[in-house]
């Protein structure tokens, strides 16, 4: 039994546990890339990050807003689309192919395209706004419009993923409870609310757990669309840690920030996992 | 299970809207790619189209090199991770008990660590090993 996990365990140690320890070591010392003194300073770097108004005032709220908004929207829209696709209609294939399209676009490519579409002078979004008689909006100049665009891109990229998983689950649901409920006089909404949703809840929960963890550590689309700007106001936690280390060259602060994020995420992961096992247990 | 009455056109409308929303950014990307350099800024105006952009991109050696890079990374990463994790997956599916739940917990725990937490240490590690920027 142990021999079976040995290869994976070795890889885990070499590429995950050892690097984390190296990072932890750097986070307790003064260590900048151009001046690696490596003096031990204890928790000073952690104190610096945790008392940085940018970190607790902008970066953490941004990260949680991004996570909550993108997972909620993806889940709701994905569920809606899955229910919609779970029936026969003309043009079903076209719609299904179209919905799968975002899955085949690399996130960075999608982000570049979205940035261009929301360009303040040449973007199609402002052309449409003007055609409708509205003022053109400099989308990437303001904090919340930039944030909204980043979130929308993420939702666009990941809704198909929710749809496929939920649709697959819908197809495997037993028909009997639905029939029984219909015979007992339940309307479509009640059948959905009291039969379909509870039966789906384990799958929904798995989706939420996976996506929440991924969304918390988002880097690529934020980096491509806003680089954390304007004026560092849309930085998420990954961007913040990256900038500390490789833009301001403070490896110590970057490591500390990355490890603080890791602790938050691990705590959240544990909570989500608990919630997941609870849901799965109840539905059994 | 076909919707009836007023619901049908409504359903069709929603389906069309969703399709357009999903297709539009990709379609727009394709359209932009087909415009000559002068048409890129006003993609919605003018009717000149060209395949020259593709020819130009494919003629660049760094373009082919980056496709080769992607292919190499994808292949090597898939083969290696499959080779390493195959037995561990087998173990998790066949055995229950403390060892397997501890192992699974460990995997889940490390999956929760954001990849940015590894970028810095791996940078330091490769620097230390002297293999930084040697591909």
mmCIF file of C-alpha atoms in Angstrom:
data_model
loop_
_atom_site.group_PDB
_atom_site.id
_atom_site.type_symbol
_atom_site.label_atom_id
_atom_site.label_comp_id
_atom_site.label_asym_id
_atom_site.label_seq_id
_atom_site.Cartn_x
_atom_site.Cartn_y
_atom_site.Cartn_z
ATOM 1 C CA UNK A 1 0.000 0.000 0.000
ATOM 2 C CA UNK A 2 2.736 2.449 0.934
ATOM 3 C CA UNK A 3 4.815 1.354 -2.046
ATOM 4 C CA UNK A 4 1.951 2.414 -4.312
ATOM 5 C CA UNK A 5 1.963 6.012 -3.108
ATOM 6 C CA UNK A 6 5.753 6.245 -2.905
ATOM 7 C CA UNK A 7 6.380 7.793 -6.358
ATOM 8 C CA UNK A 8 3.691 10.418 -5.929
ATOM 9 C CA UNK A 9 4.849 11.063 -2.380
ATOM 10 C CA UNK A 10 8.447 11.653 -3.468
ATOM 11 C CA UNK A 11 7.312 14.110 -6.112
ATOM 12 C CA UNK A 12 5.092 15.816 -3.569
ATOM 13 C CA UNK A 13 8.029 16.198 -1.190
ATOM 14 C CA UNK A 14 10.501 17.419 -3.793
ATOM 15 C CA UNK A 15 8.261 19.802 -5.703
ATOM 16 C CA UNK A 16 5.755 20.917 -3.099
ATOM 17 C CA UNK A 17 6.879 20.409 0.488
ATOM 18 C CA UNK A 18 10.529 21.436 0.009
ATOM 19 C CA UNK A 19 9.698 24.609 -1.981
ATOM 20 C CA UNK A 20 7.132 25.628 0.625
ATOM 21 C CA UNK A 21 9.794 25.248 3.312
ATOM 22 C CA UNK A 22 12.238 27.303 1.242
ATOM 23 C CA UNK A 23 9.556 29.972 0.843
ATOM 24 C CA UNK A 24 8.821 29.868 4.559
ATOM 25 C CA UNK A 25 12.527 30.286 5.246
ATOM 26 C CA UNK A 26 12.685 33.345 2.983
ATOM 27 C CA UNK A 27 9.602 34.828 4.628
ATOM 28 C CA UNK A 28 11.312 34.936 8.049
ATOM 29 C CA UNK A 29 14.383 36.785 6.779
ATOM 30 C CA UNK A 30 15.248 40.063 5.088
ATOM 31 C CA UNK A 31 15.717 38.890 1.567
ATOM 32 C CA UNK A 32 15.473 41.137 -1.419
ATOM 33 C CA UNK A 33 16.635 39.989 -4.828
ATOM 34 C CA UNK A 34 19.316 42.660 -5.160
ATOM 35 C CA UNK A 35 20.384 42.523 -1.518
ATOM 36 C CA UNK A 36 19.907 39.068 0.012
ATOM 37 C CA UNK A 37 21.179 39.691 3.547
ATOM 38 C CA UNK A 38 19.162 36.801 4.943
ATOM 39 C CA UNK A 39 19.086 38.183 8.481
ATOM 40 C CA UNK A 40 16.512 36.365 10.603
ATOM 41 C CA UNK A 41 13.727 38.780 11.517
ATOM 42 C CA UNK A 42 10.973 36.473 12.814
ATOM 43 C CA UNK A 43 7.463 37.578 11.972
ATOM 44 C CA UNK A 44 8.401 41.111 10.898
ATOM 45 C CA UNK A 45 7.535 40.428 7.247
ATOM 46 C CA UNK A 46 4.165 38.955 8.205
ATOM 47 C CA UNK A 47 3.519 41.972 10.397
ATOM 48 C CA UNK A 48 4.419 44.253 7.511
ATOM 49 C CA UNK A 49 2.005 42.513 5.131
ATOM 50 C CA UNK A 50 -0.842 42.225 7.616
ATOM 51 C CA UNK A 51 -0.607 45.930 8.546
ATOM 52 C CA UNK A 52 -0.342 47.034 4.904
ATOM 53 C CA UNK A 53 -3.603 48.932 4.244
ATOM 54 C CA UNK A 54 -3.389 47.859 0.600
ATOM 55 C CA UNK A 55 -3.390 44.215 1.644
ATOM 56 C CA UNK A 56 -6.271 44.166 4.106
ATOM 57 C CA UNK A 57 -8.155 47.100 2.584
ATOM 58 C CA UNK A 58 -7.974 46.313 -1.124
ATOM 59 C CA UNK A 59 -6.316 43.020 -1.934
ATOM 60 C CA UNK A 60 -8.259 40.717 0.395
ATOM 61 C CA UNK A 61 -11.666 42.313 -0.319
ATOM 62 C CA UNK A 62 -10.923 42.123 -4.059
ATOM 63 C CA UNK A 63 -10.006 38.467 -3.790
ATOM 64 C CA UNK A 64 -13.138 37.567 -1.852
ATOM 65 C CA UNK A 65 -15.404 39.685 -4.054
ATOM 66 C CA UNK A 66 -13.914 38.053 -7.137
ATOM 67 C CA UNK A 67 -14.305 34.573 -5.683
ATOM 68 C CA UNK A 68 -17.864 35.060 -4.442
ATOM 69 C CA UNK A 69 -19.095 36.832 -7.566
ATOM 70 C CA UNK A 70 -17.485 34.529 -10.075
ATOM 71 C CA UNK A 71 -18.488 31.293 -8.331
ATOM 72 C CA UNK A 72 -22.056 32.450 -7.660
ATOM 73 C CA UNK A 73 -22.629 33.735 -11.181
ATOM 74 C CA UNK A 74 -20.992 30.684 -12.745
ATOM 75 C CA UNK A 75 -23.074 28.337 -10.626
ATOM 76 C CA UNK A 76 -26.409 30.077 -11.212
ATOM 77 C CA UNK A 77 -25.924 30.558 -14.954
ATOM 78 C CA UNK A 78 -24.403 27.087 -15.320
ATOM 79 C CA UNK A 79 -27.334 25.513 -13.507
ATOM 80 C CA UNK A 80 -29.804 27.458 -15.629
ATOM 81 C CA UNK A 81 -28.091 26.430 -18.856
ATOM 82 C CA UNK A 82 -27.849 22.809 -17.750
ATOM 83 C CA UNK A 83 -31.595 22.683 -17.005
ATOM 84 C CA UNK A 84 -32.259 24.359 -20.344
ATOM 85 C CA UNK A 85 -30.077 21.911 -22.271
ATOM 86 C CA UNK A 86 -31.589 18.931 -20.485
ATOM 87 C CA UNK A 87 -34.435 18.693 -22.974
ATOM 88 C CA UNK A 88 -34.905 18.291 -26.670
ATOM 89 C CA UNK A 89 -35.392 21.315 -28.878
ATOM 90 C CA UNK A 90 -34.592 22.449 -32.391
ATOM 91 C CA UNK A 91 -31.059 23.769 -32.656
ATOM 92 C CA UNK A 92 -30.024 21.948 -29.505
ATOM 93 C CA UNK A 93 -26.713 20.965 -31.027
ATOM 94 C CA UNK A 94 -25.832 24.498 -32.090
ATOM 95 C CA UNK A 95 -26.533 25.860 -28.630
ATOM 96 C CA UNK A 96 -24.556 23.081 -26.990
ATOM 97 C CA UNK A 97 -21.541 23.616 -29.258
ATOM 98 C CA UNK A 98 -21.696 27.365 -28.669
ATOM 99 C CA UNK A 99 -21.743 26.888 -24.922
ATOM 100 C CA UNK A 100 -18.674 24.670 -25.076
ATOM 101 C CA UNK A 101 -16.734 27.262 -27.061
ATOM 102 C CA UNK A 102 -15.225 29.209 -24.110
ATOM 103 C CA UNK A 103 -13.679 26.003 -22.757
ATOM 104 C CA UNK A 104 -11.465 25.807 -25.833
ATOM 105 C CA UNK A 105 -10.132 29.343 -25.543
ATOM 106 C CA UNK A 106 -6.993 29.752 -23.438
ATOM 107 C CA UNK A 107 -7.749 32.154 -20.547
ATOM 108 C CA UNK A 108 -4.975 34.557 -21.521
ATOM 109 C CA UNK A 109 -6.230 34.739 -25.113
ATOM 110 C CA UNK A 110 -9.770 35.383 -23.877
ATOM 111 C CA UNK A 111 -8.461 38.066 -21.539
ATOM 112 C CA UNK A 112 -6.564 39.820 -24.345
ATOM 113 C CA UNK A 113 -9.667 39.742 -26.508
ATOM 114 C CA UNK A 114 -11.869 41.130 -23.735
ATOM 115 C CA UNK A 115 -9.344 43.895 -23.031
ATOM 116 C CA UNK A 116 -9.518 44.921 -26.665
ATOM 117 C CA UNK A 117 -13.315 44.755 -26.751
ATOM 118 C CA UNK A 118 -13.472 47.093 -23.752
ATOM 119 C CA UNK A 119 -10.778 49.466 -25.015
ATOM 120 C CA UNK A 120 -12.014 53.005 -24.278
ATOM 121 C CA UNK A 121 -11.420 54.331 -27.799
ATOM 122 C CA UNK A 122 -11.607 51.400 -30.191
ATOM 123 C CA UNK A 123 -13.509 48.737 -28.275
ATOM 124 C CA UNK A 124 -16.753 47.361 -29.639
ATOM 125 C CA UNK A 125 -18.406 47.818 -26.221
ATOM 126 C CA UNK A 126 -18.189 51.591 -26.480
ATOM 127 C CA UNK A 127 -19.300 51.527 -30.117
ATOM 128 C CA UNK A 128 -22.447 49.738 -28.994
ATOM 129 C CA UNK A 129 -22.907 52.186 -26.100
ATOM 130 C CA UNK A 130 -22.687 55.126 -28.485
ATOM 131 C CA UNK A 131 -25.008 53.499 -30.984
ATOM 132 C CA UNK A 132 -27.548 53.222 -28.168
ATOM 133 C CA UNK A 133 -27.069 56.917 -27.423
ATOM 134 C CA UNK A 134 -25.153 56.401 -24.203
ATOM 135 C CA UNK A 135 -21.908 58.008 -23.124
ATOM 136 C CA UNK A 136 -18.861 55.831 -23.854
ATOM 137 C CA UNK A 137 -17.365 54.444 -20.640
ATOM 138 C CA UNK A 138 -13.585 54.271 -20.097
ATOM 139 C CA UNK A 139 -13.998 50.736 -18.739
ATOM 140 C CA UNK A 140 -10.504 50.033 -17.495
ATOM 141 C CA UNK A 141 -10.005 53.418 -15.827
ATOM 142 C CA UNK A 142 -12.295 52.812 -12.848
ATOM 143 C CA UNK A 143 -11.885 50.234 -10.159
ATOM 144 C CA UNK A 144 -15.306 48.639 -10.229
ATOM 145 C CA UNK A 145 -15.811 48.578 -13.983
ATOM 146 C CA UNK A 146 -12.390 46.914 -14.314
ATOM 147 C CA UNK A 147 -13.332 44.460 -11.600
ATOM 148 C CA UNK A 148 -16.660 43.751 -13.304
ATOM 149 C CA UNK A 149 -14.886 43.035 -16.599
ATOM 150 C CA UNK A 150 -12.444 40.664 -14.922
ATOM 151 C CA UNK A 151 -15.300 38.855 -13.178
ATOM 152 C CA UNK A 152 -17.357 38.713 -16.380
ATOM 153 C CA UNK A 153 -14.397 37.195 -18.224
ATOM 154 C CA UNK A 154 -14.006 34.557 -15.555
ATOM 155 C CA UNK A 155 -17.732 33.771 -15.621
ATOM 156 C CA UNK A 156 -17.643 33.529 -19.403
ATOM 157 C CA UNK A 157 -14.669 31.169 -19.239
ATOM 158 C CA UNK A 158 -16.026 28.898 -16.523
ATOM 159 C CA UNK A 159 -19.803 28.772 -16.992
ATOM 160 C CA UNK A 160 -19.457 25.990 -19.619
ATOM 161 C CA UNK A 161 -17.544 23.925 -17.109
ATOM 162 C CA UNK A 162 -20.385 24.246 -14.575
ATOM 163 C CA UNK A 163 -22.903 23.491 -17.323
ATOM 164 C CA UNK A 164 -21.231 20.281 -18.447
ATOM 165 C CA UNK A 165 -20.804 18.879 -14.954
ATOM 166 C CA UNK A 166 -24.346 19.769 -13.880
ATOM 167 C CA UNK A 167 -25.821 18.511 -17.139
ATOM 168 C CA UNK A 168 -24.021 15.198 -16.718
ATOM 169 C CA UNK A 169 -25.444 14.950 -13.194
ATOM 170 C CA UNK A 170 -28.944 15.864 -14.389
ATOM 171 C CA UNK A 171 -28.827 13.078 -16.969
ATOM 172 C CA UNK A 172 -28.046 10.471 -14.308
ATOM 173 C CA UNK A 173 -30.828 11.490 -11.907
ATOM 174 C CA UNK A 174 -33.479 8.799 -11.433
ATOM 175 C CA UNK A 175 -36.793 9.786 -13.074
ATOM 176 C CA UNK A 176 -39.028 8.241 -10.387
ATOM 177 C CA UNK A 177 -38.949 11.032 -7.759
ATOM 178 C CA UNK A 178 -39.788 13.588 -10.441
ATOM 179 C CA UNK A 179 -42.689 11.473 -11.731
ATOM 180 C CA UNK A 180 -43.997 10.878 -8.229
ATOM 181 C CA UNK A 181 -43.866 14.593 -7.434
ATOM 182 C CA UNK A 182 -45.621 15.499 -10.687
ATOM 183 C CA UNK A 183 -48.346 12.951 -10.024
ATOM 184 C CA UNK A 184 -48.769 14.421 -6.560
ATOM 185 C CA UNK A 185 -49.476 17.755 -8.228
ATOM 186 C CA UNK A 186 -46.210 19.631 -7.847
ATOM 187 C CA UNK A 187 -45.573 22.354 -10.431
ATOM 188 C CA UNK A 188 -42.315 22.575 -12.394
ATOM 189 C CA UNK A 189 -40.793 25.104 -9.968
ATOM 190 C CA UNK A 190 -41.601 22.937 -6.924
ATOM 191 C CA UNK A 191 -40.244 19.821 -8.609
ATOM 192 C CA UNK A 192 -37.066 21.725 -9.365
ATOM 193 C CA UNK A 193 -36.762 23.247 -5.900
ATOM 194 C CA UNK A 194 -37.635 20.194 -3.790
ATOM 195 C CA UNK A 195 -36.563 17.258 -5.991
ATOM 196 C CA UNK A 196 -33.943 18.278 -8.540
ATOM 197 C CA UNK A 197 -31.913 20.662 -6.389
ATOM 198 C CA UNK A 198 -31.527 18.367 -3.375
ATOM 199 C CA UNK A 199 -30.582 15.460 -5.656
ATOM 200 C CA UNK A 200 -28.035 17.654 -7.399
ATOM 201 C CA UNK A 201 -26.578 19.201 -4.260
ATOM 202 C CA UNK A 202 -23.514 16.911 -3.974
ATOM 203 C CA UNK A 203 -22.448 17.739 -7.528
ATOM 204 C CA UNK A 204 -23.132 21.446 -7.034
ATOM 205 C CA UNK A 205 -21.067 21.385 -3.869
ATOM 206 C CA UNK A 206 -18.116 19.694 -5.611
ATOM 207 C CA UNK A 207 -18.262 22.367 -8.327
ATOM 208 C CA UNK A 208 -18.309 25.135 -5.751
ATOM 209 C CA UNK A 209 -15.375 23.690 -3.803
ATOM 210 C CA UNK A 210 -13.170 23.287 -6.884
ATOM 211 C CA UNK A 211 -14.037 26.643 -8.386
ATOM 212 C CA UNK A 212 -13.817 28.560 -5.100
ATOM 213 C CA UNK A 213 -10.267 27.339 -4.543
ATOM 214 C CA UNK A 214 -9.296 28.148 -8.132
ATOM 215 C CA UNK A 215 -10.951 31.562 -8.060
ATOM 216 C CA UNK A 216 -9.190 32.560 -4.853
ATOM 217 C CA UNK A 217 -5.807 32.118 -6.459
ATOM 218 C CA UNK A 218 -6.690 33.668 -9.824
ATOM 219 C CA UNK A 219 -3.713 35.255 -11.529
ATOM 220 C CA UNK A 220 -3.716 35.018 -15.327
ATOM 221 C CA UNK A 221 -6.834 36.904 -16.354
ATOM 222 C CA UNK A 222 -6.377 39.675 -13.776
ATOM 223 C CA UNK A 223 -2.776 40.097 -14.835
ATOM 224 C CA UNK A 224 -3.668 40.201 -18.538
ATOM 225 C CA UNK A 225 -6.617 42.574 -18.239
ATOM 226 C CA UNK A 226 -5.620 45.071 -15.549
ATOM 227 C CA UNK A 227 -2.205 44.099 -14.140
ATOM 228 C CA UNK A 228 -3.823 44.937 -10.797
ATOM 229 C CA UNK A 229 -4.508 48.497 -11.871
ATOM 230 C CA UNK A 230 -5.789 51.167 -12.054
ATOM 231 C CA UNK A 231 -3.470 52.295 -9.228
ATOM 232 C CA UNK A 232 -3.276 48.786 -7.730
ATOM 233 C CA UNK A 233 -7.011 48.860 -7.000
ATOM 234 C CA UNK A 234 -7.929 45.506 -8.596
ATOM 235 C CA UNK A 235 -5.033 43.486 -7.247
ATOM 236 C CA UNK A 236 -6.017 40.065 -6.028
ATOM 237 C CA UNK A 237 -3.892 38.222 -3.579
ATOM 238 C CA UNK A 238 -1.812 36.329 -6.186
ATOM 239 C CA UNK A 239 -1.038 39.552 -8.052
ATOM 240 C CA UNK A 240 -0.037 41.238 -4.798
ATOM 241 C CA UNK A 241 2.376 38.444 -3.838
ATOM 242 C CA UNK A 242 3.828 38.337 -7.352
ATOM 243 C CA UNK A 243 4.358 42.093 -7.451
ATOM 244 C CA UNK A 244 6.010 42.140 -4.047
ATOM 245 C CA UNK A 245 8.478 39.486 -5.165
ATOM 246 C CA UNK A 246 9.179 40.228 -8.816
ATOM 247 C CA UNK A 247 8.235 43.874 -9.360
ATOM 248 C CA UNK A 248 9.431 45.373 -6.078
ATOM 249 C CA UNK A 249 11.979 42.547 -5.691
ATOM 250 C CA UNK A 250 11.141 41.876 -2.027
ATOM 251 C CA UNK A 251 11.247 38.099 -2.003
ATOM 252 C CA UNK A 252 10.751 38.095 1.759
ATOM 253 C CA UNK A 253 7.517 40.116 1.657
ATOM 254 C CA UNK A 254 6.274 38.191 -1.368
ATOM 255 C CA UNK A 255 6.819 34.866 0.374
ATOM 256 C CA UNK A 256 5.109 36.104 3.507
ATOM 257 C CA UNK A 257 2.108 37.320 1.479
ATOM 258 C CA UNK A 258 1.948 34.052 -0.459
ATOM 259 C CA UNK A 259 2.030 32.020 2.744
ATOM 260 C CA UNK A 260 -0.633 34.173 4.415
ATOM 261 C CA UNK A 261 -2.805 33.518 1.376
ATOM 262 C CA UNK A 262 -2.000 29.822 1.554
ATOM 263 C CA UNK A 263 -3.103 29.691 5.195
ATOM 264 C CA UNK A 264 -6.359 31.515 4.415
ATOM 265 C CA UNK A 265 -7.014 29.220 1.480
ATOM 266 C CA UNK A 266 -6.217 26.069 3.421
ATOM 267 C CA UNK A 267 -8.579 27.130 6.214
ATOM 268 C CA UNK A 268 -11.251 27.852 3.635
ATOM 269 C CA UNK A 269 -10.538 24.588 1.852
ATOM 270 C CA UNK A 270 -10.993 22.683 5.108
ATOM 271 C CA UNK A 271 -14.318 24.438 5.773
ATOM 272 C CA UNK A 272 -15.527 23.784 2.224
ATOM 273 C CA UNK A 273 -14.478 20.170 2.476
ATOM 274 C CA UNK A 274 -16.423 19.824 5.734
ATOM 275 C CA UNK A 275 -19.461 21.379 4.081
ATOM 276 C CA UNK A 276 -19.048 19.029 1.122
ATOM 277 C CA UNK A 277 -18.981 15.880 3.213
ATOM 278 C CA UNK A 278 -22.017 17.167 5.139
ATOM 279 C CA UNK A 279 -24.011 17.676 1.955
ATOM 280 C CA UNK A 280 -22.973 14.324 0.533
ATOM 281 C CA UNK A 281 -23.910 12.614 3.803
ATOM 282 C CA UNK A 282 -27.360 14.225 3.978
ATOM 283 C CA UNK A 283 -28.168 13.355 0.380
ATOM 284 C CA UNK A 284 -27.415 9.692 0.938
ATOM 285 C CA UNK B 1 -40.569 17.938 -22.449
ATOM 286 C CA UNK B 2 -41.383 20.815 -24.761
ATOM 287 C CA UNK B 3 -42.503 24.114 -23.334
ATOM 288 C CA UNK B 4 -45.920 25.266 -24.525
ATOM 289 C CA UNK B 5 -47.762 28.514 -25.306
ATOM 290 C CA UNK B 6 -45.906 31.773 -24.670
ATOM 291 C CA UNK B 7 -43.038 29.900 -23.111
ATOM 292 C CA UNK B 8 -41.752 28.616 -26.439
ATOM 293 C CA UNK B 9 -40.726 31.884 -28.063
ATOM 294 C CA UNK B 10 -39.319 33.001 -24.701
ATOM 295 C CA UNK B 11 -37.235 29.853 -24.494
ATOM 296 C CA UNK B 12 -36.010 30.360 -28.055
ATOM 297 C CA UNK B 13 -35.067 33.936 -27.231
ATOM 298 C CA UNK B 14 -33.068 32.907 -24.179
ATOM 299 C CA UNK B 15 -31.329 30.130 -26.107
ATOM 300 C CA UNK B 16 -30.381 32.544 -28.898
ATOM 301 C CA UNK B 17 -29.133 35.169 -26.455
ATOM 302 C CA UNK B 18 -26.987 32.648 -24.610
ATOM 303 C CA UNK B 19 -25.555 31.315 -27.854
ATOM 304 C CA UNK B 20 -24.669 34.807 -29.052
ATOM 305 C CA UNK B 21 -23.104 35.726 -25.726
ATOM 306 C CA UNK B 22 -20.914 32.651 -25.749
ATOM 307 C CA UNK B 23 -19.930 32.933 -29.408
ATOM 308 C CA UNK B 24 -19.454 36.693 -29.656
ATOM 309 C CA UNK B 25 -15.979 37.156 -28.118
ATOM 310 C CA UNK B 26 -14.588 34.260 -30.158
ATOM 311 C CA UNK B 27 -16.279 35.459 -33.332
ATOM 312 C CA UNK B 28 -14.948 38.947 -32.691
ATOM 313 C CA UNK B 29 -11.457 37.545 -32.240
ATOM 314 C CA UNK B 30 -11.707 35.691 -35.577
ATOM 315 C CA UNK B 31 -13.016 38.824 -37.284
ATOM 316 C CA UNK B 32 -10.206 40.962 -35.851
ATOM 317 C CA UNK B 33 -7.674 38.404 -36.984
ATOM 318 C CA UNK B 34 -8.987 38.641 -40.525
ATOM 319 C CA UNK B 35 -8.747 42.425 -40.796
ATOM 320 C CA UNK B 36 -5.723 44.148 -42.345
ATOM 321 C CA UNK B 37 -3.630 46.338 -40.020
ATOM 322 C CA UNK B 38 -5.638 49.431 -40.924
ATOM 323 C CA UNK B 39 -8.926 47.748 -40.065
ATOM 324 C CA UNK B 40 -8.070 46.504 -36.591
ATOM 325 C CA UNK B 41 -9.031 49.709 -34.808
ATOM 326 C CA UNK B 42 -12.457 49.875 -36.395
ATOM 327 C CA UNK B 43 -13.332 46.244 -36.832
ATOM 328 C CA UNK B 44 -17.006 47.078 -37.330
ATOM 329 C CA UNK B 45 -16.305 49.418 -40.240
ATOM 330 C CA UNK B 46 -15.024 48.544 -43.683
ATOM 331 C CA UNK B 47 -15.087 45.307 -45.582
ATOM 332 C CA UNK B 48 -11.445 44.543 -46.375
ATOM 333 C CA UNK B 49 -10.471 41.086 -45.195
ATOM 334 C CA UNK B 50 -7.137 39.326 -45.443
ATOM 335 C CA UNK B 51 -5.446 36.119 -44.444
ATOM 336 C CA UNK B 52 -2.119 37.958 -44.361
ATOM 337 C CA UNK B 53 -2.072 38.126 -40.558
ATOM 338 C CA UNK B 54 -2.011 34.351 -40.353
ATOM 339 C CA UNK B 55 0.743 34.060 -42.946
ATOM 340 C CA UNK B 56 2.766 36.697 -41.137
ATOM 341 C CA UNK B 57 2.311 35.054 -37.740
ATOM 342 C CA UNK B 58 3.187 31.599 -39.013
ATOM 343 C CA UNK B 59 6.299 32.949 -40.734
ATOM 344 C CA UNK B 60 7.729 34.121 -37.404
ATOM 345 C CA UNK B 61 10.177 31.574 -35.986
ATOM 346 C CA UNK B 62 9.261 32.426 -32.363
ATOM 347 C CA UNK B 63 5.652 31.558 -33.176
ATOM 348 C CA UNK B 64 6.522 28.022 -34.249
ATOM 349 C CA UNK B 65 8.935 27.767 -31.324
ATOM 350 C CA UNK B 66 6.203 28.638 -28.838
ATOM 351 C CA UNK B 67 3.861 26.051 -30.351
ATOM 352 C CA UNK B 68 6.610 23.464 -30.007
ATOM 353 C CA UNK B 69 7.134 24.585 -26.409
ATOM 354 C CA UNK B 70 3.446 24.155 -25.623
ATOM 355 C CA UNK B 71 3.385 20.715 -27.195
ATOM 356 C CA UNK B 72 6.510 19.612 -25.316
ATOM 357 C CA UNK B 73 5.257 20.912 -21.977
ATOM 358 C CA UNK B 74 1.813 19.387 -22.429
ATOM 359 C CA UNK B 75 3.174 15.979 -23.434
ATOM 360 C CA UNK B 76 5.909 15.732 -20.836
ATOM 361 C CA UNK B 77 3.681 17.019 -18.040
ATOM 362 C CA UNK B 78 0.874 14.603 -18.907
ATOM 363 C CA UNK B 79 3.127 11.570 -19.236
ATOM 364 C CA UNK B 80 5.047 12.328 -16.053
ATOM 365 C CA UNK B 81 2.068 13.122 -13.883
ATOM 366 C CA UNK B 82 0.229 10.031 -15.115
ATOM 367 C CA UNK B 83 3.265 7.850 -14.479
ATOM 368 C CA UNK B 84 3.690 9.235 -10.980
ATOM 369 C CA UNK B 85 0.062 9.322 -9.874
ATOM 370 C CA UNK B 86 -1.264 6.144 -11.455
ATOM 371 C CA UNK B 87 -0.347 3.886 -8.549
ATOM 372 C CA UNK B 88 -1.430 6.427 -5.979
ATOM 373 C CA UNK B 89 -4.866 6.634 -7.588
ATOM 374 C CA UNK B 90 -5.085 2.859 -7.560
ATOM 375 C CA UNK B 91 -4.181 2.818 -3.881
ATOM 376 C CA UNK B 92 -6.829 5.452 -3.027
ATOM 377 C CA UNK B 93 -9.501 3.493 -4.880
ATOM 378 C CA UNK B 94 -8.679 0.107 -3.335
ATOM 379 C CA UNK B 95 -7.799 0.793 0.289
ATOM 380 C CA UNK B 96 -9.574 2.605 3.076
ATOM 381 C CA UNK B 97 -8.274 3.584 6.465
ATOM 382 C CA UNK B 98 -5.896 6.000 8.103
ATOM 383 C CA UNK B 99 -3.104 5.840 5.524
ATOM 384 C CA UNK B 100 -5.322 6.504 2.560
ATOM 385 C CA UNK B 101 -7.307 9.278 4.253
ATOM 386 C CA UNK B 102 -4.136 10.969 5.479
ATOM 387 C CA UNK B 103 -2.703 10.708 1.971
ATOM 388 C CA UNK B 104 -5.846 12.137 0.414
ATOM 389 C CA UNK B 105 -5.917 14.929 2.999
ATOM 390 C CA UNK B 106 -2.311 15.781 2.169
ATOM 391 C CA UNK B 107 -3.078 15.989 -1.553
ATOM 392 C CA UNK B 108 -6.150 18.146 -0.940
ATOM 393 C CA UNK B 109 -4.206 20.384 1.448
ATOM 394 C CA UNK B 110 -1.448 21.007 -1.050
ATOM 395 C CA UNK B 111 -3.968 21.606 -3.789
ATOM 396 C CA UNK B 112 -5.300 24.450 -1.665
ATOM 397 C CA UNK B 113 -1.947 26.219 -1.669
ATOM 398 C CA UNK B 114 -2.046 28.905 -4.329
ATOM 399 C CA UNK B 115 0.489 28.388 -7.109
ATOM 400 C CA UNK B 116 1.884 31.860 -6.472
ATOM 401 C CA UNK B 117 3.262 30.463 -3.197
ATOM 402 C CA UNK B 118 5.446 28.160 -5.263
ATOM 403 C CA UNK B 119 6.640 30.673 -7.802
ATOM 404 C CA UNK B 120 8.986 32.445 -5.417
ATOM 405 C CA UNK B 121 10.566 29.354 -3.785
ATOM 406 C CA UNK B 122 10.923 27.628 -7.161
ATOM 407 C CA UNK B 123 12.601 30.754 -8.479
ATOM 408 C CA UNK B 124 15.035 30.691 -5.555
ATOM 409 C CA UNK B 125 15.521 26.942 -5.964
ATOM 410 C CA UNK B 126 16.334 27.129 -9.668
ATOM 411 C CA UNK B 127 18.622 30.068 -8.983
ATOM 412 C CA UNK B 128 20.399 28.017 -6.343
ATOM 413 C CA UNK B 129 20.653 24.983 -8.633
ATOM 414 C CA UNK B 130 21.970 27.213 -11.391
ATOM 415 C CA UNK B 131 19.362 26.069 -13.931
ATOM 416 C CA UNK B 132 17.480 29.367 -14.074
ATOM 417 C CA UNK B 133 16.837 30.456 -17.664
ATOM 418 C CA UNK B 134 18.674 27.507 -19.193
ATOM 419 C CA UNK B 135 15.958 25.952 -21.326
#
